[in-house]
mmCIF file of C-alpha atoms in Angstrom:
data_model
loop_
_atom_site.group_PDB
_atom_site.id
_atom_site.type_symbol
_atom_site.label_atom_id
_atom_site.label_comp_id
_atom_site.label_asym_id
_atom_site.label_seq_id
_atom_site.Cartn_x
_atom_site.Cartn_y
_atom_site.Cartn_z
ATOM 1 C CA MET A 1 -36.591 -88.163 -53.583
ATOM 2 C CA VAL A 2 -38.732 -89.752 -50.868
ATOM 3 C CA PRO A 3 -37.379 -93.242 -49.699
ATOM 4 C CA PRO A 4 -39.856 -96.079 -50.047
ATOM 5 C CA ALA A 5 -41.142 -97.884 -47.016
ATOM 6 C CA GLY A 6 -39.058 -100.797 -45.648
ATOM 7 C CA PRO A 7 -35.625 -101.145 -43.999
ATOM 8 C CA THR A 8 -33.886 -102.866 -46.991
ATOM 9 C CA TRP A 9 -34.073 -99.877 -49.274
ATOM 10 C CA GLU A 10 -30.781 -98.728 -50.807
ATOM 11 C CA PRO A 11 -30.298 -95.552 -52.656
ATOM 12 C CA PRO A 12 -29.229 -95.743 -56.254
ATOM 13 C CA ALA A 13 -25.650 -95.067 -57.293
ATOM 14 C CA GLY A 14 -24.685 -91.499 -56.916
ATOM 15 C CA ALA A 15 -27.612 -90.749 -54.655
ATOM 16 C CA GLY A 16 -25.552 -90.875 -51.419
ATOM 17 C CA HIS A 17 -23.089 -88.440 -50.001
ATOM 18 C CA LEU A 18 -20.379 -89.559 -52.385
ATOM 19 C CA PRO A 19 -20.804 -90.622 -55.986
ATOM 20 C CA GLY A 20 -20.214 -94.330 -56.558
ATOM 21 C CA ALA A 21 -20.327 -95.200 -52.861
ATOM 22 C CA ARG A 22 -22.356 -98.386 -53.392
ATOM 23 C CA GLY A 23 -19.682 -100.658 -51.975
ATOM 24 C CA HIS A 24 -19.113 -98.583 -48.892
ATOM 25 C CA ARG A 25 -21.291 -97.892 -45.947
ATOM 26 C CA GLN A 26 -24.530 -96.705 -47.241
ATOM 27 C CA LEU A 27 -26.154 -93.683 -45.667
ATOM 28 C CA PRO A 28 -29.709 -92.680 -46.190
ATOM 29 C CA ALA A 29 -30.212 -90.084 -48.854
ATOM 30 C CA LEU A 30 -31.247 -86.614 -47.886
ATOM 31 C CA PRO A 31 -34.729 -85.605 -48.843
ATOM 32 C CA PRO A 32 -34.946 -83.071 -51.637
ATOM 33 C CA ALA A 33 -34.991 -79.424 -50.512
ATOM 34 C CA ASP A 34 -38.228 -77.522 -50.703
ATOM 35 C CA ARG A 35 -37.560 -74.902 -53.313
ATOM 36 C CA ARG A 36 -40.614 -72.836 -52.509
ATOM 37 C CA ARG A 37 -39.918 -69.449 -50.873
ATOM 38 C CA ARG A 38 -41.178 -69.326 -47.384
ATOM 39 C CA ARG A 39 -42.663 -66.125 -46.099
ATOM 40 C CA ARG A 40 -41.433 -64.747 -42.849
ATOM 41 C CA PRO A 41 -44.150 -64.374 -40.295
ATOM 42 C CA HIS A 42 -45.290 -60.756 -39.961
ATOM 43 C CA VAL A 43 -44.778 -59.413 -36.468
ATOM 44 C CA PRO A 44 -46.527 -56.074 -36.072
ATOM 45 C CA LEU A 45 -44.592 -53.362 -34.303
ATOM 46 C CA ARG A 46 -45.965 -51.795 -31.225
ATOM 47 C CA ASP A 47 -45.515 -48.196 -32.472
ATOM 48 C CA PRO A 48 -45.187 -48.392 -36.225
ATOM 49 C CA VAL A 49 -43.681 -45.291 -37.794
ATOM 50 C CA ARG A 50 -44.732 -45.095 -41.380
ATOM 51 C CA ALA A 51 -43.047 -42.704 -43.736
ATOM 52 C CA PRO A 52 -45.452 -40.409 -45.606
ATOM 53 C CA PRO A 53 -46.048 -41.489 -49.154
ATOM 54 C CA TYR A 54 -44.104 -39.541 -51.726
ATOM 55 C CA ARG A 55 -46.290 -37.160 -53.626
ATOM 56 C CA ARG A 56 -45.320 -35.540 -56.762
ATOM 57 C CA ARG A 57 -45.412 -31.750 -56.562
ATOM 58 C CA ALA A 58 -48.117 -30.320 -58.764
ATOM 59 C CA SER A 59 -47.206 -27.513 -61.144
ATOM 60 C CA VAL A 60 -48.510 -24.052 -60.184
ATOM 61 C CA THR A 61 -50.925 -22.616 -62.754
ATOM 62 C CA THR A 62 -50.889 -18.860 -63.280
ATOM 63 C CA HIS A 63 -53.278 -16.669 -65.236
ATOM 64 C CA ASP A 64 -52.068 -13.827 -67.422
ATOM 65 C CA LEU A 65 -53.455 -10.448 -66.442
ATOM 66 C CA ALA A 66 -53.526 -8.869 -69.909
ATOM 67 C CA PRO A 67 -56.534 -10.804 -71.327
ATOM 68 C CA PHE A 68 -58.689 -9.903 -68.324
ATOM 69 C CA VAL A 69 -57.758 -6.209 -68.586
ATOM 70 C CA THR A 70 -58.530 -5.978 -72.301
ATOM 71 C CA THR A 71 -61.913 -7.710 -72.083
ATOM 72 C CA PHE A 72 -62.813 -5.669 -69.000
ATOM 73 C CA PHE A 73 -62.468 -2.400 -70.944
ATOM 74 C CA THR A 74 -63.570 -3.508 -74.395
ATOM 75 C CA ARG A 75 -66.541 -5.726 -73.537
ATOM 76 C CA HIS A 76 -67.573 -5.682 -69.877
ATOM 77 C CA LEU A 77 -67.721 -1.955 -69.111
ATOM 78 C CA PRO A 78 -69.096 -0.541 -72.398
ATOM 79 C CA ALA A 79 -71.275 -3.451 -73.545
ATOM 80 C CA GLU A 80 -72.365 -5.389 -70.457
ATOM 81 C CA ARG A 81 -72.594 -2.544 -67.937
ATOM 82 C CA ASN A 82 -73.140 0.359 -70.348
ATOM 83 C CA ALA A 83 -70.736 2.482 -68.304
ATOM 84 C CA SER A 84 -70.269 6.117 -69.229
ATOM 85 C CA PRO A 85 -67.035 7.311 -70.885
ATOM 86 C CA HIS A 86 -66.111 9.138 -67.679
ATOM 87 C CA THR A 87 -66.418 5.925 -65.643
ATOM 88 C CA ILE A 88 -64.306 4.016 -68.157
ATOM 89 C CA ALA A 89 -61.675 6.760 -68.115
ATOM 90 C CA ALA A 90 -61.545 6.764 -64.301
ATOM 91 C CA TYR A 91 -61.150 2.964 -64.174
ATOM 92 C CA ARG A 92 -58.506 3.140 -66.889
ATOM 93 C CA ASP A 93 -56.440 5.668 -64.941
ATOM 94 C CA THR A 94 -56.648 3.503 -61.816
ATOM 95 C CA LEU A 95 -55.381 0.361 -63.527
ATOM 96 C CA LYS A 96 -52.637 2.314 -65.294
ATOM 97 C CA LEU A 97 -51.354 3.594 -61.965
ATOM 98 C CA LEU A 98 -51.615 0.143 -60.379
ATOM 99 C CA LEU A 99 -49.838 -1.702 -63.200
ATOM 100 C CA ARG A 100 -47.039 0.836 -63.347
ATOM 101 C CA PHE A 101 -46.536 0.568 -59.613
ATOM 102 C CA LEU A 102 -46.437 -3.252 -59.682
ATOM 103 C CA ALA A 103 -44.148 -3.368 -62.718
ATOM 104 C CA ALA A 104 -41.660 -1.046 -61.029
ATOM 105 C CA SER A 105 -41.736 -2.869 -57.693
ATOM 106 C CA MET A 106 -41.527 -6.383 -59.192
ATOM 107 C CA HIS A 107 -38.971 -5.443 -61.894
ATOM 108 C CA ARG A 108 -40.959 -6.795 -64.814
ATOM 109 C CA THR A 109 -43.097 -5.404 -67.582
ATOM 110 C CA ALA A 110 -46.805 -4.862 -67.187
ATOM 111 C CA ALA A 111 -47.541 -7.439 -69.898
ATOM 112 C CA ALA A 112 -45.725 -10.125 -67.856
ATOM 113 C CA LEU A 113 -47.880 -9.693 -64.756
ATOM 114 C CA HIS A 114 -50.295 -12.384 -63.601
ATOM 115 C CA VAL A 115 -53.548 -12.115 -61.705
ATOM 116 C CA GLU A 116 -51.887 -13.894 -58.763
ATOM 117 C CA ASP A 117 -49.364 -11.018 -58.538
ATOM 118 C CA LEU A 118 -52.106 -8.622 -57.443
ATOM 119 C CA THR A 119 -52.123 -9.656 -53.801
ATOM 120 C CA PRO A 120 -53.894 -7.672 -51.066
ATOM 121 C CA GLU A 121 -50.536 -6.732 -49.561
ATOM 122 C CA ARG A 122 -49.304 -5.183 -52.812
ATOM 123 C CA ILE A 123 -52.590 -3.393 -53.429
ATOM 124 C CA LEU A 124 -52.535 -1.914 -49.916
ATOM 125 C CA THR A 125 -48.966 -0.741 -50.550
ATOM 126 C CA PHE A 126 -50.160 0.886 -53.777
ATOM 127 C CA LEU A 127 -53.004 2.668 -51.971
ATOM 128 C CA GLU A 128 -50.601 3.904 -49.320
ATOM 129 C CA ASP A 129 -48.296 5.203 -52.052
ATOM 130 C CA LEU A 130 -51.195 7.202 -53.499
ATOM 131 C CA GLU A 131 -51.623 9.043 -50.205
ATOM 132 C CA THR A 132 -47.947 9.595 -49.431
ATOM 133 C CA THR A 133 -46.249 10.047 -52.805
ATOM 134 C CA ARG A 134 -49.035 11.443 -54.976
ATOM 135 C CA ARG A 135 -50.688 13.334 -52.093
ATOM 136 C CA ASN A 136 -54.142 11.978 -52.904
ATOM 137 C CA THR A 137 -56.954 12.432 -50.414
ATOM 138 C CA ILE A 138 -58.710 9.559 -48.715
ATOM 139 C CA ARG A 139 -61.734 10.032 -50.983
ATOM 140 C CA THR A 140 -59.513 9.657 -54.060
ATOM 141 C CA ARG A 141 -57.906 6.594 -52.509
ATOM 142 C CA ASN A 142 -61.327 5.034 -51.944
ATOM 143 C CA ALA A 143 -62.340 5.823 -55.530
ATOM 144 C CA ARG A 144 -59.249 3.972 -56.792
ATOM 145 C CA LEU A 145 -60.100 1.034 -54.547
ATOM 146 C CA ALA A 146 -63.658 0.956 -55.909
ATOM 147 C CA ALA A 147 -62.272 0.616 -59.448
ATOM 148 C CA ILE A 148 -59.996 -2.246 -58.336
ATOM 149 C CA HIS A 149 -62.932 -3.977 -56.639
ATOM 150 C CA SER A 150 -64.984 -3.687 -59.841
ATOM 151 C CA PHE A 151 -62.201 -5.284 -61.865
ATOM 152 C CA PHE A 152 -61.787 -8.204 -59.468
ATOM 153 C CA ARG A 153 -65.537 -8.840 -59.386
ATOM 154 C CA TYR A 154 -65.329 -9.208 -63.147
ATOM 155 C CA VAL A 155 -62.364 -11.603 -62.848
ATOM 156 C CA LEU A 156 -64.272 -13.646 -60.258
ATOM 157 C CA ASP A 157 -67.293 -14.004 -62.542
ATOM 158 C CA THR A 158 -65.114 -14.845 -65.542
ATOM 159 C CA GLU A 159 -62.721 -17.364 -63.978
ATOM 160 C CA PRO A 160 -64.070 -19.250 -60.922
ATOM 161 C CA ALA A 161 -60.643 -20.846 -60.385
ATOM 162 C CA LEU A 162 -59.430 -17.436 -59.179
ATOM 163 C CA ALA A 163 -62.094 -17.192 -56.495
ATOM 164 C CA LEU A 164 -59.661 -17.256 -53.561
ATOM 165 C CA PRO A 165 -57.316 -14.412 -54.668
ATOM 166 C CA CYS A 166 -60.295 -12.353 -55.856
ATOM 167 C CA GLN A 167 -62.126 -12.699 -52.549
ATOM 168 C CA ARG A 168 -59.016 -11.638 -50.655
ATOM 169 C CA VAL A 169 -58.780 -8.446 -52.706
ATOM 170 C CA LEU A 170 -62.507 -7.770 -52.414
ATOM 171 C CA ALA A 171 -62.145 -7.984 -48.630
ATOM 172 C CA ILE A 172 -59.962 -4.832 -48.545
ATOM 173 C CA PRO A 173 -62.086 -2.303 -46.627
ATOM 174 C CA VAL A 174 -62.790 1.283 -47.557
ATOM 175 C CA LYS A 175 -60.871 3.775 -45.457
ATOM 176 C CA LYS A 176 -62.931 6.146 -43.350
ATOM 177 C CA ALA A 177 -62.503 9.753 -44.380
ATOM 178 C CA PRO A 178 -63.306 12.901 -42.413
ATOM 179 C CA ARG A 179 -66.309 14.781 -43.718
ATOM 180 C CA PRO A 180 -65.567 18.500 -43.700
ATOM 181 C CA VAL A 181 -68.324 21.061 -43.491
ATOM 182 C CA LEU A 182 -69.553 22.075 -46.936
ATOM 183 C CA GLY A 183 -68.414 25.538 -47.902
ATOM 184 C CA TYR A 184 -70.630 27.968 -49.759
ATOM 185 C CA LEU A 185 -70.579 31.608 -50.795
ATOM 186 C CA SER A 186 -72.747 34.450 -49.691
ATOM 187 C CA ASP A 187 -74.523 36.719 -52.147
ATOM 188 C CA THR A 188 -71.869 39.396 -51.649
ATOM 189 C CA GLU A 189 -68.987 37.003 -52.255
ATOM 190 C CA LEU A 190 -70.606 35.559 -55.372
ATOM 191 C CA ALA A 191 -71.245 39.009 -56.846
ATOM 192 C CA HIS A 192 -67.676 40.060 -56.009
ATOM 193 C CA ILE A 193 -66.216 37.111 -57.948
ATOM 194 C CA LEU A 194 -68.381 37.878 -60.985
ATOM 195 C CA ALA A 195 -67.255 41.516 -60.853
ATOM 196 C CA GLN A 196 -63.624 40.494 -61.413
ATOM 197 C CA ILE A 197 -64.317 39.223 -64.946
ATOM 198 C CA ASP A 198 -63.627 41.584 -67.849
ATOM 199 C CA ARG A 199 -66.633 41.124 -70.101
ATOM 200 C CA SER A 200 -65.369 43.419 -72.843
ATOM 201 C CA THR A 201 -63.675 40.497 -74.632
ATOM 202 C CA GLN A 202 -65.058 37.262 -76.031
ATOM 203 C CA VAL A 203 -62.938 35.220 -73.605
ATOM 204 C CA GLY A 204 -64.181 37.278 -70.666
ATOM 205 C CA GLU A 205 -67.789 36.786 -71.761
ATOM 206 C CA ARG A 206 -67.155 33.043 -71.911
ATOM 207 C CA ASP A 207 -65.717 33.029 -68.374
ATOM 208 C CA TYR A 208 -68.662 35.045 -67.071
ATOM 209 C CA LEU A 209 -71.088 32.613 -68.701
ATOM 210 C CA LEU A 210 -69.218 29.683 -67.120
ATOM 211 C CA VAL A 211 -69.513 31.042 -63.578
ATOM 212 C CA ALA A 212 -73.109 32.214 -64.091
ATOM 213 C CA LEU A 213 -74.255 28.807 -65.355
ATOM 214 C CA LEU A 214 -72.403 27.004 -62.557
ATOM 215 C CA TYR A 215 -74.482 28.884 -60.021
ATOM 216 C CA ASP A 216 -77.839 29.204 -61.809
ATOM 217 C CA THR A 217 -78.097 25.545 -62.857
ATOM 218 C CA GLY A 218 -76.331 24.025 -59.824
ATOM 219 C CA ALA A 219 -74.691 21.621 -62.268
ATOM 220 C CA ARG A 220 -71.567 19.582 -61.711
ATOM 221 C CA ILE A 221 -68.613 20.910 -63.640
ATOM 222 C CA GLN A 222 -68.524 17.982 -66.061
ATOM 223 C CA GLU A 223 -72.265 18.264 -66.681
ATOM 224 C CA LEU A 224 -71.790 21.899 -67.656
ATOM 225 C CA LEU A 225 -68.767 21.225 -69.861
ATOM 226 C CA ASP A 226 -70.778 18.569 -71.747
ATOM 227 C CA LEU A 227 -73.610 21.050 -72.334
ATOM 228 C CA ALA A 228 -74.263 21.960 -75.984
ATOM 229 C CA PRO A 229 -76.373 24.824 -77.383
ATOM 230 C CA CYS A 230 -78.932 22.291 -78.641
ATOM 231 C CA ASP A 231 -79.541 21.280 -75.006
ATOM 232 C CA VAL A 232 -80.803 24.781 -74.154
ATOM 233 C CA ARG A 233 -84.410 25.779 -74.736
ATOM 234 C CA PHE A 234 -84.694 29.525 -75.228
ATOM 235 C CA ALA A 235 -88.466 29.740 -75.670
ATOM 236 C CA PRO A 236 -90.316 30.516 -72.429
ATOM 237 C CA PRO A 237 -90.055 28.872 -70.045
ATOM 238 C CA PRO A 238 -86.341 28.359 -70.723
ATOM 239 C CA PHE A 239 -84.485 25.341 -69.362
ATOM 240 C CA VAL A 240 -81.397 23.202 -69.971
ATOM 241 C CA ARG A 241 -81.069 19.444 -70.313
ATOM 242 C CA LEU A 242 -78.260 17.984 -68.227
ATOM 243 C CA PHE A 243 -76.856 14.465 -68.156
ATOM 244 C CA GLY A 244 -75.665 13.539 -64.667
ATOM 245 C CA LYS A 245 -74.222 10.528 -62.915
ATOM 246 C CA GLY A 246 -75.440 7.139 -64.006
ATOM 247 C CA ARG A 247 -76.645 8.589 -67.332
ATOM 248 C CA ARG A 248 -79.555 10.250 -65.547
ATOM 249 C CA GLU A 249 -81.127 13.056 -67.515
ATOM 250 C CA ARG A 250 -82.797 16.026 -65.832
ATOM 251 C CA LEU A 251 -84.311 19.325 -66.890
ATOM 252 C CA THR A 252 -83.191 22.403 -64.981
ATOM 253 C CA PRO A 253 -85.025 25.722 -65.362
ATOM 254 C CA LEU A 254 -83.125 28.812 -66.431
ATOM 255 C CA LEU A 255 -83.774 32.361 -65.379
ATOM 256 C CA PRO A 256 -84.770 34.619 -68.302
ATOM 257 C CA GLN A 257 -81.666 36.785 -67.901
ATOM 258 C CA THR A 258 -79.438 33.713 -67.980
ATOM 259 C CA ALA A 259 -81.131 32.481 -71.173
ATOM 260 C CA ARG A 260 -80.564 35.894 -72.785
ATOM 261 C CA LEU A 261 -76.910 35.715 -71.685
ATOM 262 C CA VAL A 262 -76.457 32.360 -73.452
ATOM 263 C CA ARG A 263 -78.183 33.567 -76.630
ATOM 264 C CA ARG A 264 -76.073 36.729 -76.797
ATOM 265 C CA PHE A 265 -72.897 34.668 -76.311
ATOM 266 C CA LEU A 266 -73.839 32.385 -79.218
ATOM 267 C CA THR A 267 -74.707 35.333 -81.450
ATOM 268 C CA ALA A 268 -71.365 37.034 -80.737
ATOM 269 C CA ALA A 269 -69.485 33.815 -81.516
ATOM 270 C CA GLY A 270 -71.421 33.255 -84.753
ATOM 271 C CA ARG A 271 -72.891 29.956 -83.619
ATOM 272 C CA ARG A 272 -76.377 28.563 -84.096
ATOM 273 C CA GLU A 273 -78.762 27.602 -81.311
ATOM 274 C CA ASP A 274 -78.976 24.011 -82.564
ATOM 275 C CA ASP A 275 -75.206 23.529 -82.563
ATOM 276 C CA THR A 276 -74.119 20.161 -81.123
ATOM 277 C CA ALA A 277 -70.584 21.259 -80.218
ATOM 278 C CA PRO A 278 -69.824 22.037 -76.565
ATOM 279 C CA LEU A 279 -71.094 25.412 -75.402
ATOM 280 C CA ILE A 280 -67.983 26.279 -73.351
ATOM 281 C CA GLN A 281 -64.851 25.925 -75.481
ATOM 282 C CA ASN A 282 -61.180 26.801 -75.081
ATOM 283 C CA ARG A 283 -59.134 29.040 -77.392
ATOM 284 C CA SER A 284 -58.608 26.140 -79.805
ATOM 285 C CA GLY A 285 -62.325 25.567 -80.244
ATOM 286 C CA GLN A 286 -62.237 22.311 -78.268
ATOM 287 C CA ARG A 287 -64.162 21.302 -75.171
ATOM 288 C CA LEU A 288 -62.897 23.087 -72.063
ATOM 289 C CA THR A 289 -61.467 20.573 -69.585
ATOM 290 C CA ARG A 290 -62.121 20.406 -65.863
ATOM 291 C CA HIS A 291 -58.569 21.496 -65.154
ATOM 292 C CA GLY A 292 -59.016 24.465 -67.458
ATOM 293 C CA ALA A 293 -62.238 25.479 -65.695
ATOM 294 C CA ARG A 294 -60.549 25.202 -62.302
ATOM 295 C CA TYR A 295 -57.656 27.343 -63.528
ATOM 296 C CA LEU A 296 -59.999 30.091 -64.722
ATOM 297 C CA LEU A 297 -61.948 30.083 -61.477
ATOM 298 C CA ASP A 298 -58.812 30.203 -59.333
ATOM 299 C CA LYS A 299 -57.626 33.221 -61.304
ATOM 300 C CA TYR A 300 -60.741 35.275 -60.560
ATOM 301 C CA VAL A 301 -60.958 34.117 -56.935
ATOM 302 C CA GLN A 302 -57.404 35.287 -56.292
ATOM 303 C CA ARG A 303 -58.277 38.665 -57.735
ATOM 304 C CA ALA A 304 -61.344 38.932 -55.507
ATOM 305 C CA GLN A 305 -59.428 37.957 -52.355
ATOM 306 C CA ALA A 306 -57.393 41.146 -52.514
ATOM 307 C CA SER A 307 -60.468 43.308 -51.855
ATOM 308 C CA LEU A 308 -62.592 40.717 -49.994
ATOM 309 C CA PRO A 309 -60.402 38.728 -47.552
ATOM 310 C CA SER A 310 -63.298 36.498 -46.483
ATOM 311 C CA LEU A 311 -62.882 34.544 -49.724
ATOM 312 C CA ALA A 312 -59.535 33.247 -48.469
ATOM 313 C CA ARG A 313 -61.123 31.260 -45.616
ATOM 314 C CA THR A 314 -61.459 28.096 -47.679
ATOM 315 C CA ARG A 315 -60.596 26.688 -51.055
ATOM 316 C CA ILE A 316 -63.201 27.535 -53.675
ATOM 317 C CA SER A 317 -63.732 24.980 -56.428
ATOM 318 C CA PRO A 318 -66.328 24.715 -59.223
ATOM 319 C CA HIS A 319 -68.347 22.430 -56.936
ATOM 320 C CA THR A 320 -68.587 25.272 -54.401
ATOM 321 C CA PHE A 321 -71.084 27.040 -56.679
ATOM 322 C CA ARG A 322 -73.275 23.925 -56.636
ATOM 323 C CA HIS A 323 -73.214 23.963 -52.825
ATOM 324 C CA THR A 324 -73.952 27.685 -52.880
ATOM 325 C CA LYS A 325 -77.032 27.234 -55.050
ATOM 326 C CA ALA A 326 -78.338 24.446 -52.819
ATOM 327 C CA MET A 327 -77.829 26.484 -49.650
ATOM 328 C CA HIS A 328 -79.535 29.555 -51.119
ATOM 329 C CA LEU A 329 -82.523 27.427 -52.145
ATOM 330 C CA LEU A 330 -82.679 25.928 -48.672
ATOM 331 C CA GLN A 331 -82.504 29.353 -47.027
ATOM 332 C CA SER A 332 -85.397 30.443 -49.260
ATOM 333 C CA ASP A 333 -87.591 27.739 -47.655
ATOM 334 C CA ILE A 334 -87.604 25.522 -50.752
ATOM 335 C CA PRO A 335 -88.621 21.925 -49.839
ATOM 336 C CA LEU A 336 -85.795 19.451 -49.585
ATOM 337 C CA VAL A 337 -87.366 17.128 -52.174
ATOM 338 C CA THR A 338 -87.421 19.950 -54.731
ATOM 339 C CA ILE A 339 -83.762 20.717 -54.074
ATOM 340 C CA LYS A 340 -82.985 17.019 -54.530
ATOM 341 C CA ASP A 341 -84.586 17.018 -57.977
ATOM 342 C CA PHE A 342 -82.909 20.295 -58.884
ATOM 343 C CA LEU A 343 -79.448 18.931 -58.071
ATOM 344 C CA GLY A 344 -80.087 15.514 -59.588
ATOM 345 C CA HIS A 345 -79.484 13.496 -56.421
ATOM 346 C CA ALA A 346 -80.632 9.869 -56.478
ATOM 347 C CA ASP A 347 -81.428 9.876 -52.746
ATOM 348 C CA VAL A 348 -82.666 12.633 -50.475
ATOM 349 C CA LYS A 349 -79.986 11.630 -47.956
ATOM 350 C CA SER A 350 -77.416 13.204 -50.257
ATOM 351 C CA THR A 351 -79.313 16.491 -50.006
ATOM 352 C CA GLU A 352 -79.646 16.403 -46.222
ATOM 353 C CA VAL A 353 -75.997 17.390 -45.819
ATOM 354 C CA TYR A 354 -76.947 20.947 -46.759
ATOM 355 C CA VAL A 355 -79.371 21.079 -43.845
ATOM 356 C CA HIS A 356 -76.573 20.121 -41.466
ATOM 357 C CA SER A 357 -74.275 22.756 -42.966
ATOM 358 C CA ASP A 358 -76.614 25.752 -42.821
ATOM 359 C CA LEU A 359 -75.389 27.674 -39.795
ATOM 360 C CA ALA A 360 -77.928 30.470 -40.280
ATOM 361 C CA MET A 361 -80.859 28.052 -40.045
ATOM 362 C CA LYS A 362 -79.366 26.478 -36.926
ATOM 363 C CA ARG A 363 -78.976 29.903 -35.325
ATOM 364 C CA ASP A 364 -82.527 30.865 -36.242
ATOM 365 C CA ALA A 365 -83.861 27.617 -34.759
ATOM 366 C CA LEU A 366 -81.871 28.219 -31.593
ATOM 367 C CA ASP A 367 -83.278 31.731 -31.245
ATOM 368 C CA ARG A 368 -86.830 30.448 -31.645
ATOM 369 C CA ALA A 369 -86.373 27.700 -29.075
ATOM 370 C CA GLY A 370 -84.868 30.038 -26.487
ATOM 371 C CA THR A 371 -82.925 29.038 -23.419
ATOM 372 C CA PRO A 372 -83.414 29.357 -19.625
ATOM 373 C CA VAL A 373 -79.784 30.359 -19.199
ATOM 374 C CA ARG A 374 -79.416 33.867 -17.779
ATOM 375 C CA VAL A 375 -76.320 35.923 -17.210
ATOM 376 C CA GLY A 376 -75.947 36.797 -13.537
ATOM 377 C CA PRO A 377 -74.905 40.189 -12.113
ATOM 378 C CA LYS A 378 -71.308 41.115 -12.419
ATOM 379 C CA PRO A 379 -69.516 40.215 -9.164
ATOM 380 C CA ARG A 380 -68.003 43.052 -7.159
ATOM 381 C CA ARG A 381 -64.286 43.247 -6.872
ATOM 382 C CA ILE A 382 -63.222 42.565 -3.300
ATOM 383 C CA SER A 383 -60.302 44.598 -2.070
ATOM 384 C CA LYS A 384 -57.490 42.915 -0.246
ATOM 385 C CA ASP A 385 -57.891 45.382 2.652
ATOM 386 C CA LEU A 386 -60.936 44.338 4.687
ATOM 387 C CA LEU A 387 -61.441 47.817 6.219
ATOM 388 C CA GLU A 388 -61.303 49.423 2.806
ATOM 389 C CA TRP A 389 -63.875 46.967 1.520
ATOM 390 C CA LEU A 390 -66.196 47.674 4.467
ATOM 391 C CA GLU A 391 -65.830 51.360 3.771
ATOM 392 C CA SER A 392 -66.948 50.875 0.162
ATOM 393 C CA LEU A 393 -70.240 49.198 1.100
#
């Protein structure tokens, strides 16, 4: 209550310090208190230390691996890329080995794995395990890595949110591998291996046909095992139709004696020339596998090594006969481009390795070029006794 102007003002009863104090000494009433909240003046600090704002931790999102694996093999490889069955099988084996390794090391099932679990560190550990535990070569290790890279490129295209982990895996480099000199057989060694086969039986005739076609056609072992009688033309000029890497088809000429060998084999087996079943079969009438072909070849090579020790200098595989055919064509002065088409190479650089491996051609070129180096006279032997040496002059 604000007192009115003038000195004779008296507060009403009860408005002083004591209720009913009208007859006593009157004191001026206190002004009413201001009930509004007053703000304290803000004084800024010289070095304010502000606590970081509290942020709620975001939940980590993971992506299941199983859906990517199934669509990679059921849709991407066969439908989108039109990959061959051999490519799909190779990629399948790689992911089977990888998932088993991760499941064992992380103590969980393969179905419970996530894409984020496939880190570069774990993949490098898996590749190292291939070389140490499974005794794989560096070339096999790089082939497994190529399959893993193909899978992660698919994941990157399918789910952009996984770009960072995919790019880290795709950055794993290919390991450099030593390139050994290509081995090949001489005419004597090739004839000696063929002589070890007993052609009096149907199985022996099949083995002889296998080795003969490996050399005459220069085909890869899988190309030959996929060959059917309907792919052979027996009318002159005879040839075979082979399906190589990347679904590339090529026609390879056959020598007349090799065509007669195939026809006689089909006649003895009671098969027609237009048969679509594989030409080379096992005892069960099924397609002969690569491991079965390698086993048969190793058996005859071991027999030949007993009488021809030069065959033991290196390991002979079915691919050695392909190298042998290429080297014999090169030594017969066949142009390199023709050899490239004969072998089914996509680039002539793949065929140039045979030029680097032909020691006979290098020696012949060295003899033609000549050298100014001459062997000096044989030095006389000087005796320790000087007088004796003077006497011998």
